[in-house]
């Protein structure tokens, strides 16, 4: 019997339980491996750069900050560089990468489409429009936070428009939601282009740098406002994992087993918009993380969102740490925008994904 016509109980069991086809013998081992890789990349990011810091010194400095003295001797300059410049940047990479990846995984579950990512609900294009409008209009009454707040507000507003248009008679149609997202993205992109056309040279440089994504402006003052929103979203989104597993069967089948599909869809979209908007507001647009990471995790562990979502958060953090390591050191003394690095890696993967899906048994169906 083909996978598409399995009886409901068999399909239900195959979706709500971890895969038993031998692809992953231990999900706990994979979680530990992803955490270890992210930790290694974190230490490498803290040590590698124009001012090199040995891994032992990195660990010694960090532990001494929390009251554990390993007796490691290091130069005061190394401590200042690590604590004031590199650690905020690394933590922002972890937060943004985890946020974008888990948002992508959750939205792929809501839309039942592995090609979905946070941009599909308009949050990225809305954030770009908000930031660009603030740059061109010279809005600065909130000081250094003006740009981030404008971007965050623009992302949430775009998401609200997409959801409002797709909600009819108390229900949300997934196809309409996707089409509304495409329309909002196109509109926001056109208005952003208009602002870029009328911007002066200095404003245009800021706009281009922001729209390509960067972690260069990360400071402790930037991290503290967005960290609670991102952490809350990353913690709360996996609570919807079982419901997303059941919704993979279809809204009607999920409703039969007690899932309030509208409540789940609204909750996931709101949280995904929250974490994505918070991340994009301080890093600019970083593409493909929300698409590539969840799909790779899904190929390895199967469709169970109870595994896919936390693993995607770890994988996204690791991927953005790796991308930032390349961005900072590939063209010293200049810095490549991190969005360029993720796009260079994500574009070919997306093409491979399209080709693989088209050649599969079921194609796009």
mmCIF file of N, CA and C in Angstrom, residues 251-354:
data_model
loop_
_atom_site.group_PDB
_atom_site.id
_atom_site.type_symbol
_atom_site.label_atom_id
_atom_site.label_comp_id
_atom_site.label_asym_id
_atom_site.label_seq_id
_atom_site.Cartn_x
_atom_site.Cartn_y
_atom_site.Cartn_z
ATOM 1 N N UNK A 251 -6.566 19.275 8.381
ATOM 2 C CA UNK A 251 -7.294 19.964 9.444
ATOM 3 C C UNK A 251 -8.472 19.147 9.954
ATOM 4 N N UNK A 252 -9.200 18.508 9.070
ATOM 5 C CA UNK A 252 -10.384 17.756 9.494
ATOM 6 C C UNK A 252 -9.993 16.584 10.365
ATOM 7 N N UNK A 253 -8.972 15.824 9.957
ATOM 8 C CA UNK A 253 -8.540 14.678 10.750
ATOM 9 C C UNK A 253 -7.989 15.121 12.104
ATOM 10 N N UNK A 254 -7.225 16.235 12.095
ATOM 11 C CA UNK A 254 -6.679 16.740 13.356
ATOM 12 C C UNK A 254 -7.792 17.175 14.295
ATOM 13 N N UNK A 255 -8.836 17.812 13.754
ATOM 14 C CA UNK A 255 -9.967 18.234 14.584
ATOM 15 C C UNK A 255 -10.681 17.034 15.188
ATOM 16 N N UNK A 256 -10.715 15.920 14.477
ATOM 17 C CA UNK A 256 -11.378 14.718 14.985
ATOM 18 C C UNK A 256 -10.682 14.145 16.211
ATOM 19 N N UNK A 257 -9.384 14.386 16.338
ATOM 20 C CA UNK A 257 -8.664 13.876 17.509
ATOM 21 C C UNK A 257 -8.420 14.973 18.542
ATOM 22 N N UNK A 258 -9.161 16.086 18.425
ATOM 23 C CA UNK A 258 -9.177 17.086 19.485
ATOM 24 C C UNK A 258 -8.263 18.273 19.319
ATOM 25 N N UNK A 259 -7.694 18.477 18.144
ATOM 26 C CA UNK A 259 -6.800 19.615 17.923
ATOM 27 C C UNK A 259 -7.615 20.808 17.437
ATOM 28 N N UNK A 260 -7.470 21.936 18.112
ATOM 29 C CA UNK A 260 -8.093 23.173 17.656
ATOM 30 C C UNK A 260 -7.162 23.801 16.625
ATOM 31 N N UNK A 261 -7.402 23.484 15.369
ATOM 32 C CA UNK A 261 -6.454 23.863 14.312
ATOM 33 C C UNK A 261 -6.288 25.374 14.195
ATOM 34 N N UNK A 262 -7.378 26.123 14.347
ATOM 35 C CA UNK A 262 -7.278 27.580 14.234
ATOM 36 C C UNK A 262 -6.446 28.169 15.358
ATOM 37 N N UNK A 263 -6.637 27.640 16.566
ATOM 38 C CA UNK A 263 -5.859 28.137 17.695
ATOM 39 C C UNK A 263 -4.383 27.813 17.529
ATOM 40 N N UNK A 264 -4.098 26.601 17.058
ATOM 41 C CA UNK A 264 -2.709 26.207 16.838
ATOM 42 C C UNK A 264 -2.070 27.076 15.756
ATOM 43 N N UNK A 265 -2.803 27.266 14.650
ATOM 44 C CA UNK A 265 -2.255 28.053 13.545
ATOM 45 C C UNK A 265 -1.979 29.493 13.977
ATOM 46 N N UNK A 266 -2.902 30.089 14.708
ATOM 47 C CA UNK A 266 -2.706 31.454 15.177
ATOM 48 C C UNK A 266 -1.531 31.534 16.149
ATOM 49 N N UNK A 267 -1.475 30.600 17.088
ATOM 50 C CA UNK A 267 -0.391 30.625 18.071
ATOM 51 C C UNK A 267 0.975 30.468 17.433
ATOM 52 N N UNK A 268 1.083 29.531 16.499
ATOM 53 C CA UNK A 268 2.374 29.300 15.849
ATOM 54 C C UNK A 268 2.790 30.497 15.008
ATOM 55 N N UNK A 269 1.851 31.063 14.253
ATOM 56 C CA UNK A 269 2.180 32.201 13.398
ATOM 57 C C UNK A 269 2.587 33.404 14.242
ATOM 58 N N UNK A 270 1.884 33.650 15.345
ATOM 59 C CA UNK A 270 2.225 34.782 16.214
ATOM 60 C C UNK A 270 3.621 34.602 16.808
ATOM 61 N N UNK A 271 3.904 33.410 17.327
ATOM 62 C CA UNK A 271 5.223 33.182 17.927
ATOM 63 C C UNK A 271 6.330 33.206 16.878
ATOM 64 N N UNK A 272 6.062 32.627 15.703
ATOM 65 C CA UNK A 272 7.067 32.651 14.638
ATOM 66 C C UNK A 272 7.343 34.079 14.198
ATOM 67 N N UNK A 273 6.296 34.885 14.086
ATOM 68 C CA UNK A 273 6.485 36.296 13.718
ATOM 69 C C UNK A 273 7.239 37.041 14.809
ATOM 70 N N UNK A 274 6.969 36.720 16.070
ATOM 71 C CA UNK A 274 7.638 37.391 17.185
ATOM 72 C C UNK A 274 9.142 37.133 17.158
ATOM 73 N N UNK A 275 9.538 35.855 17.064
ATOM 74 C CA UNK A 275 10.969 35.551 17.112
ATOM 75 C C UNK A 275 11.677 36.015 15.842
ATOM 76 N N UNK A 276 11.003 35.875 14.691
ATOM 77 C CA UNK A 276 11.624 36.315 13.443
ATOM 78 C C UNK A 276 11.754 37.828 13.410
ATOM 79 N N UNK A 277 10.691 38.522 13.818
ATOM 80 C CA UNK A 277 10.749 39.979 13.845
ATOM 81 C C UNK A 277 11.822 40.495 14.780
ATOM 82 N N UNK A 278 11.952 39.875 15.953
ATOM 83 C CA UNK A 278 12.981 40.296 16.903
ATOM 84 C C UNK A 278 14.372 40.068 16.337
ATOM 85 N N UNK A 279 14.579 38.915 15.669
ATOM 86 C CA UNK A 279 15.896 38.620 15.105
ATOM 87 C C UNK A 279 16.227 39.550 13.943
ATOM 88 N N UNK A 280 15.282 39.699 13.015
ATOM 89 C CA UNK A 280 15.521 40.525 11.831
ATOM 90 C C UNK A 280 15.716 41.989 12.220
ATOM 91 N N UNK A 281 15.057 42.418 13.290
ATOM 92 C CA UNK A 281 15.158 43.815 13.704
ATOM 93 C C UNK A 281 16.572 44.215 14.082
ATOM 94 N N UNK A 282 17.379 43.274 14.535
ATOM 95 C CA UNK A 282 18.737 43.624 14.971
ATOM 96 C C UNK A 282 19.828 43.056 14.071
ATOM 97 N N UNK A 283 19.474 42.142 13.164
ATOM 98 C CA UNK A 283 20.492 41.554 12.290
ATOM 99 C C UNK A 283 20.277 41.897 10.823
ATOM 100 N N UNK A 284 19.121 42.450 10.473
ATOM 101 C CA UNK A 284 18.794 42.595 9.066
ATOM 102 C C UNK A 284 18.282 41.269 8.520
ATOM 103 N N UNK A 285 18.125 41.210 7.209
ATOM 104 C CA UNK A 285 17.558 40.021 6.581
ATOM 105 C C UNK A 285 18.646 38.985 6.349
ATOM 106 N N UNK A 286 18.481 37.828 6.952
ATOM 107 C CA UNK A 286 19.403 36.701 6.782
ATOM 108 C C UNK A 286 18.585 35.555 6.193
ATOM 109 N N UNK A 287 18.800 35.273 4.937
ATOM 110 C CA UNK A 287 17.960 34.321 4.237
ATOM 111 C C UNK A 287 18.412 32.882 4.362
ATOM 112 N N UNK A 288 17.492 31.976 4.072
ATOM 113 C CA UNK A 288 17.696 30.548 3.894
ATOM 114 C C UNK A 288 17.912 29.759 5.187
ATOM 115 N N UNK A 289 18.172 30.417 6.315
ATOM 116 C CA UNK A 289 18.350 29.658 7.560
ATOM 117 C C UNK A 289 17.054 28.941 7.927
ATOM 118 N N UNK A 290 15.931 29.653 7.828
ATOM 119 C CA UNK A 290 14.642 29.050 8.167
ATOM 120 C C UNK A 290 14.169 28.011 7.179
ATOM 121 N N UNK A 291 14.767 27.952 6.008
ATOM 122 C CA UNK A 291 14.407 26.946 5.009
ATOM 123 C C UNK A 291 15.340 25.748 5.068
ATOM 124 N N UNK A 292 16.641 26.011 5.067
ATOM 125 C CA UNK A 292 17.621 24.946 4.924
ATOM 126 C C UNK A 292 17.697 24.062 6.158
ATOM 127 N N UNK A 293 17.828 24.674 7.329
ATOM 128 C CA UNK A 293 18.073 23.896 8.546
ATOM 129 C C UNK A 293 16.924 22.938 8.866
ATOM 130 N N UNK A 294 15.653 23.388 8.934
ATOM 131 C CA UNK A 294 14.586 22.437 9.253
ATOM 132 C C UNK A 294 14.476 21.303 8.251
ATOM 133 N N UNK A 295 14.731 21.607 6.978
ATOM 134 C CA UNK A 295 14.602 20.542 5.989
ATOM 135 C C UNK A 295 15.694 19.495 6.150
ATOM 136 N N UNK A 296 16.919 19.930 6.430
ATOM 137 C CA UNK A 296 17.998 18.972 6.667
ATOM 138 C C UNK A 296 17.679 18.102 7.887
ATOM 139 N N UNK A 297 17.217 18.739 8.959
ATOM 140 C CA UNK A 297 16.869 17.983 10.164
ATOM 141 C C UNK A 297 15.757 16.994 9.866
ATOM 142 N N UNK A 298 14.765 17.424 9.088
ATOM 143 C CA UNK A 298 13.644 16.543 8.759
ATOM 144 C C UNK A 298 14.096 15.356 7.914
ATOM 145 N N UNK A 299 15.042 15.571 7.019
ATOM 146 C CA UNK A 299 15.565 14.474 6.215
ATOM 147 C C UNK A 299 16.275 13.438 7.082
ATOM 148 N N UNK A 300 16.853 13.888 8.193
ATOM 149 C CA UNK A 300 17.624 12.984 9.056
ATOM 150 C C UNK A 300 16.733 12.272 10.065
ATOM 151 N N UNK A 301 15.844 12.996 10.742
ATOM 152 C CA UNK A 301 15.098 12.414 11.851
ATOM 153 C C UNK A 301 13.654 12.083 11.513
ATOM 154 N N UNK A 302 13.172 12.497 10.349
ATOM 155 C CA UNK A 302 11.781 12.243 10.016
ATOM 156 C C UNK A 302 10.894 13.440 10.336
ATOM 157 N N UNK A 303 9.567 13.263 10.236
ATOM 158 C CA UNK A 303 8.651 14.401 10.308
ATOM 159 C C UNK A 303 8.204 14.808 11.706
ATOM 160 N N UNK A 304 8.641 14.106 12.751
ATOM 161 C CA UNK A 304 8.152 14.385 14.096
ATOM 162 C C UNK A 304 8.644 15.749 14.575
ATOM 163 N N UNK A 305 7.712 16.683 14.757
ATOM 164 C CA UNK A 305 8.089 18.037 15.169
ATOM 165 C C UNK A 305 8.647 18.084 16.578
ATOM 166 N N UNK A 306 8.378 17.075 17.384
ATOM 167 C CA UNK A 306 8.969 17.041 18.721
ATOM 168 C C UNK A 306 10.483 16.902 18.657
ATOM 169 N N UNK A 307 10.989 16.350 17.562
ATOM 170 C CA UNK A 307 12.423 16.277 17.332
ATOM 171 C C UNK A 307 12.904 17.393 16.417
ATOM 172 N N UNK A 308 12.119 17.674 15.385
ATOM 173 C CA UNK A 308 12.543 18.632 14.369
ATOM 174 C C UNK A 308 12.730 20.028 14.956
ATOM 175 N N UNK A 309 11.815 20.467 15.821
ATOM 176 C CA UNK A 309 11.855 21.852 16.279
ATOM 177 C C UNK A 309 13.046 22.149 17.194
ATOM 178 N N UNK A 310 13.297 21.377 18.255
ATOM 179 C CA UNK A 310 14.477 21.689 19.080
ATOM 180 C C UNK A 310 15.789 21.471 18.334
ATOM 181 N N UNK A 311 15.828 20.447 17.471
ATOM 182 C CA UNK A 311 17.051 20.223 16.706
ATOM 183 C C UNK A 311 17.286 21.334 15.690
ATOM 184 N N UNK A 312 16.214 21.874 15.135
ATOM 185 C CA UNK A 312 16.361 22.992 14.203
ATOM 186 C C UNK A 312 16.930 24.209 14.908
ATOM 187 N N UNK A 313 16.485 24.471 16.134
ATOM 188 C CA UNK A 313 17.019 25.610 16.885
ATOM 189 C C UNK A 313 18.523 25.469 17.096
ATOM 190 N N UNK A 314 18.968 24.277 17.484
ATOM 191 C CA UNK A 314 20.404 24.048 17.658
ATOM 192 C C UNK A 314 21.140 24.133 16.324
ATOM 193 N N UNK A 315 20.552 23.525 15.281
ATOM 194 C CA UNK A 315 21.187 23.566 13.971
ATOM 195 C C UNK A 315 21.273 24.969 13.409
ATOM 196 N N UNK A 316 20.216 25.767 13.611
ATOM 197 C CA UNK A 316 20.244 27.147 13.137
ATOM 198 C C UNK A 316 21.297 27.970 13.845
ATOM 199 N N UNK A 317 21.434 27.769 15.155
ATOM 200 C CA UNK A 317 22.480 28.484 15.896
ATOM 201 C C UNK A 317 23.860 28.106 15.367
ATOM 202 N N UNK A 318 24.084 26.807 15.137
ATOM 203 C CA UNK A 318 25.371 26.362 14.619
ATOM 204 C C UNK A 318 25.650 26.890 13.225
ATOM 205 N N UNK A 319 24.632 26.877 12.366
ATOM 206 C CA UNK A 319 24.818 27.360 10.997
ATOM 207 C C UNK A 319 25.181 28.842 10.972
ATOM 208 N N UNK A 320 24.501 29.651 11.786
ATOM 209 C CA UNK A 320 24.796 31.081 11.773
ATOM 210 C C UNK A 320 26.151 31.378 12.410
ATOM 211 N N UNK A 321 26.553 30.569 13.385
ATOM 212 C CA UNK A 321 27.908 30.717 13.933
ATOM 213 C C UNK A 321 28.948 30.417 12.856
ATOM 214 N N UNK A 322 28.719 29.363 12.080
ATOM 215 C CA UNK A 322 29.653 29.020 11.007
ATOM 216 C C UNK A 322 29.672 30.113 9.938
ATOM 217 N N UNK A 323 28.484 30.606 9.573
ATOM 218 C CA UNK A 323 28.410 31.661 8.565
ATOM 219 C C UNK A 323 29.116 32.931 9.044
ATOM 220 N N UNK A 324 28.969 33.268 10.319
ATOM 221 C CA UNK A 324 29.619 34.472 10.847
ATOM 222 C C UNK A 324 31.126 34.291 10.903
ATOM 223 N N UNK A 325 31.573 33.083 11.205
ATOM 224 C CA UNK A 325 33.010 32.813 11.216
ATOM 225 C C UNK A 325 33.596 33.034 9.829
ATOM 226 N N UNK A 326 32.878 32.600 8.801
ATOM 227 C CA UNK A 326 33.329 32.815 7.421
ATOM 228 C C UNK A 326 33.246 34.289 7.055
ATOM 229 N N UNK A 327 32.139 34.937 7.437
ATOM 230 C CA UNK A 327 31.934 36.339 7.066
ATOM 231 C C UNK A 327 33.016 37.240 7.644
ATOM 232 N N UNK A 328 33.468 36.941 8.864
ATOM 233 C CA UNK A 328 34.451 37.811 9.516
ATOM 234 C C UNK A 328 35.875 37.580 9.038
ATOM 235 N N UNK A 329 36.164 36.354 8.561
ATOM 236 C CA UNK A 329 37.555 36.000 8.316
ATOM 237 C C UNK A 329 37.882 35.696 6.859
ATOM 238 N N UNK A 330 36.891 35.638 5.986
ATOM 239 C CA UNK A 330 37.166 35.277 4.596
ATOM 240 C C UNK A 330 37.797 36.415 3.817
ATOM 241 N N UNK A 331 37.556 37.657 4.224
ATOM 242 C CA UNK A 331 38.059 38.801 3.446
ATOM 243 C C UNK A 331 38.618 39.875 4.363
ATOM 244 N N UNK A 332 39.404 39.466 5.366
ATOM 245 C CA UNK A 332 40.016 40.432 6.288
ATOM 246 C C UNK A 332 40.840 41.442 5.495
ATOM 247 N N UNK A 333 40.759 42.766 5.774
ATOM 248 C CA UNK A 333 40.139 43.396 6.946
ATOM 249 C C UNK A 333 38.666 43.762 6.756
ATOM 250 N N UNK A 334 38.081 43.501 5.590
ATOM 251 C CA UNK A 334 36.665 43.793 5.411
ATOM 252 C C UNK A 334 35.830 42.629 5.922
ATOM 253 N N UNK A 335 34.518 42.849 5.992
ATOM 254 C CA UNK A 335 33.600 41.820 6.480
ATOM 255 C C UNK A 335 32.494 41.593 5.457
ATOM 256 N N UNK A 336 32.300 40.330 5.094
ATOM 257 C CA UNK A 336 31.242 39.980 4.152
ATOM 258 C C UNK A 336 29.912 39.996 4.905
ATOM 259 N N UNK A 337 28.859 40.610 4.350
ATOM 260 C CA UNK A 337 27.546 40.540 5.010
ATOM 261 C C UNK A 337 27.118 39.088 5.206
ATOM 262 N N UNK A 338 26.656 38.780 6.386
ATOM 263 C CA UNK A 338 26.355 37.384 6.702
ATOM 264 C C UNK A 338 25.193 36.848 5.862
ATOM 265 N N UNK A 339 24.287 37.738 5.436
ATOM 266 C CA UNK A 339 23.212 37.301 4.566
ATOM 267 C C UNK A 339 23.716 36.806 3.225
ATOM 268 N N UNK A 340 24.842 37.362 2.757
ATOM 269 C CA UNK A 340 25.450 36.900 1.511
ATOM 270 C C UNK A 340 25.986 35.479 1.692
ATOM 271 N N UNK A 341 26.613 35.222 2.831
ATOM 272 C CA UNK A 341 27.179 33.897 3.094
ATOM 273 C C UNK A 341 26.077 32.839 3.144
ATOM 274 N N UNK A 342 24.995 33.114 3.870
ATOM 275 C CA UNK A 342 23.912 32.128 3.975
ATOM 276 C C UNK A 342 23.213 31.932 2.638
ATOM 277 N N UNK A 343 23.114 33.001 1.825
ATOM 278 C CA UNK A 343 22.471 32.868 0.522
ATOM 279 C C UNK A 343 23.328 32.052 -0.439
ATOM 280 N N UNK A 344 24.653 32.245 -0.389
ATOM 281 C CA UNK A 344 25.549 31.479 -1.253
ATOM 282 C C UNK A 344 25.446 29.991 -0.943
ATOM 283 N N UNK A 345 25.302 29.660 0.341
ATOM 284 C CA UNK A 345 25.156 28.255 0.712
ATOM 285 C C UNK A 345 23.720 27.766 0.496
ATOM 286 N N UNK A 346 22.737 28.621 0.801
ATOM 287 C CA UNK A 346 21.348 28.195 0.740
ATOM 288 C C UNK A 346 20.785 28.124 -0.665
ATOM 289 N N UNK A 347 21.266 29.000 -1.571
ATOM 290 C CA UNK A 347 20.748 28.988 -2.936
ATOM 291 C C UNK A 347 20.962 27.665 -3.644
ATOM 292 N N UNK A 348 22.195 27.168 -3.722
ATOM 293 C CA UNK A 348 22.402 25.852 -4.348
ATOM 294 C C UNK A 348 21.632 24.731 -3.668
ATOM 295 N N UNK A 349 21.538 24.790 -2.328
ATOM 296 C CA UNK A 349 20.770 23.761 -1.632
ATOM 297 C C UNK A 349 19.303 23.817 -2.045
ATOM 298 N N UNK A 350 18.757 25.017 -2.174
ATOM 299 C CA UNK A 350 17.373 25.160 -2.573
ATOM 300 C C UNK A 350 17.150 24.588 -3.976
ATOM 301 N N UNK A 351 18.094 24.848 -4.892
ATOM 302 C CA UNK A 351 17.981 24.287 -6.235
ATOM 303 C C UNK A 351 18.012 22.762 -6.193
ATOM 304 N N UNK A 352 18.909 22.221 -5.361
ATOM 305 C CA UNK A 352 18.953 20.762 -5.218
ATOM 306 C C UNK A 352 17.650 20.234 -4.640
ATOM 307 N N UNK A 353 17.091 20.972 -3.677
ATOM 308 C CA UNK A 353 15.841 20.561 -3.054
ATOM 309 C C UNK A 353 14.702 20.542 -4.062
ATOM 310 N N UNK A 354 14.630 21.579 -4.908
ATOM 311 C CA UNK A 354 13.608 21.620 -5.938
ATOM 312 C C UNK A 354 13.752 20.444 -6.897
#
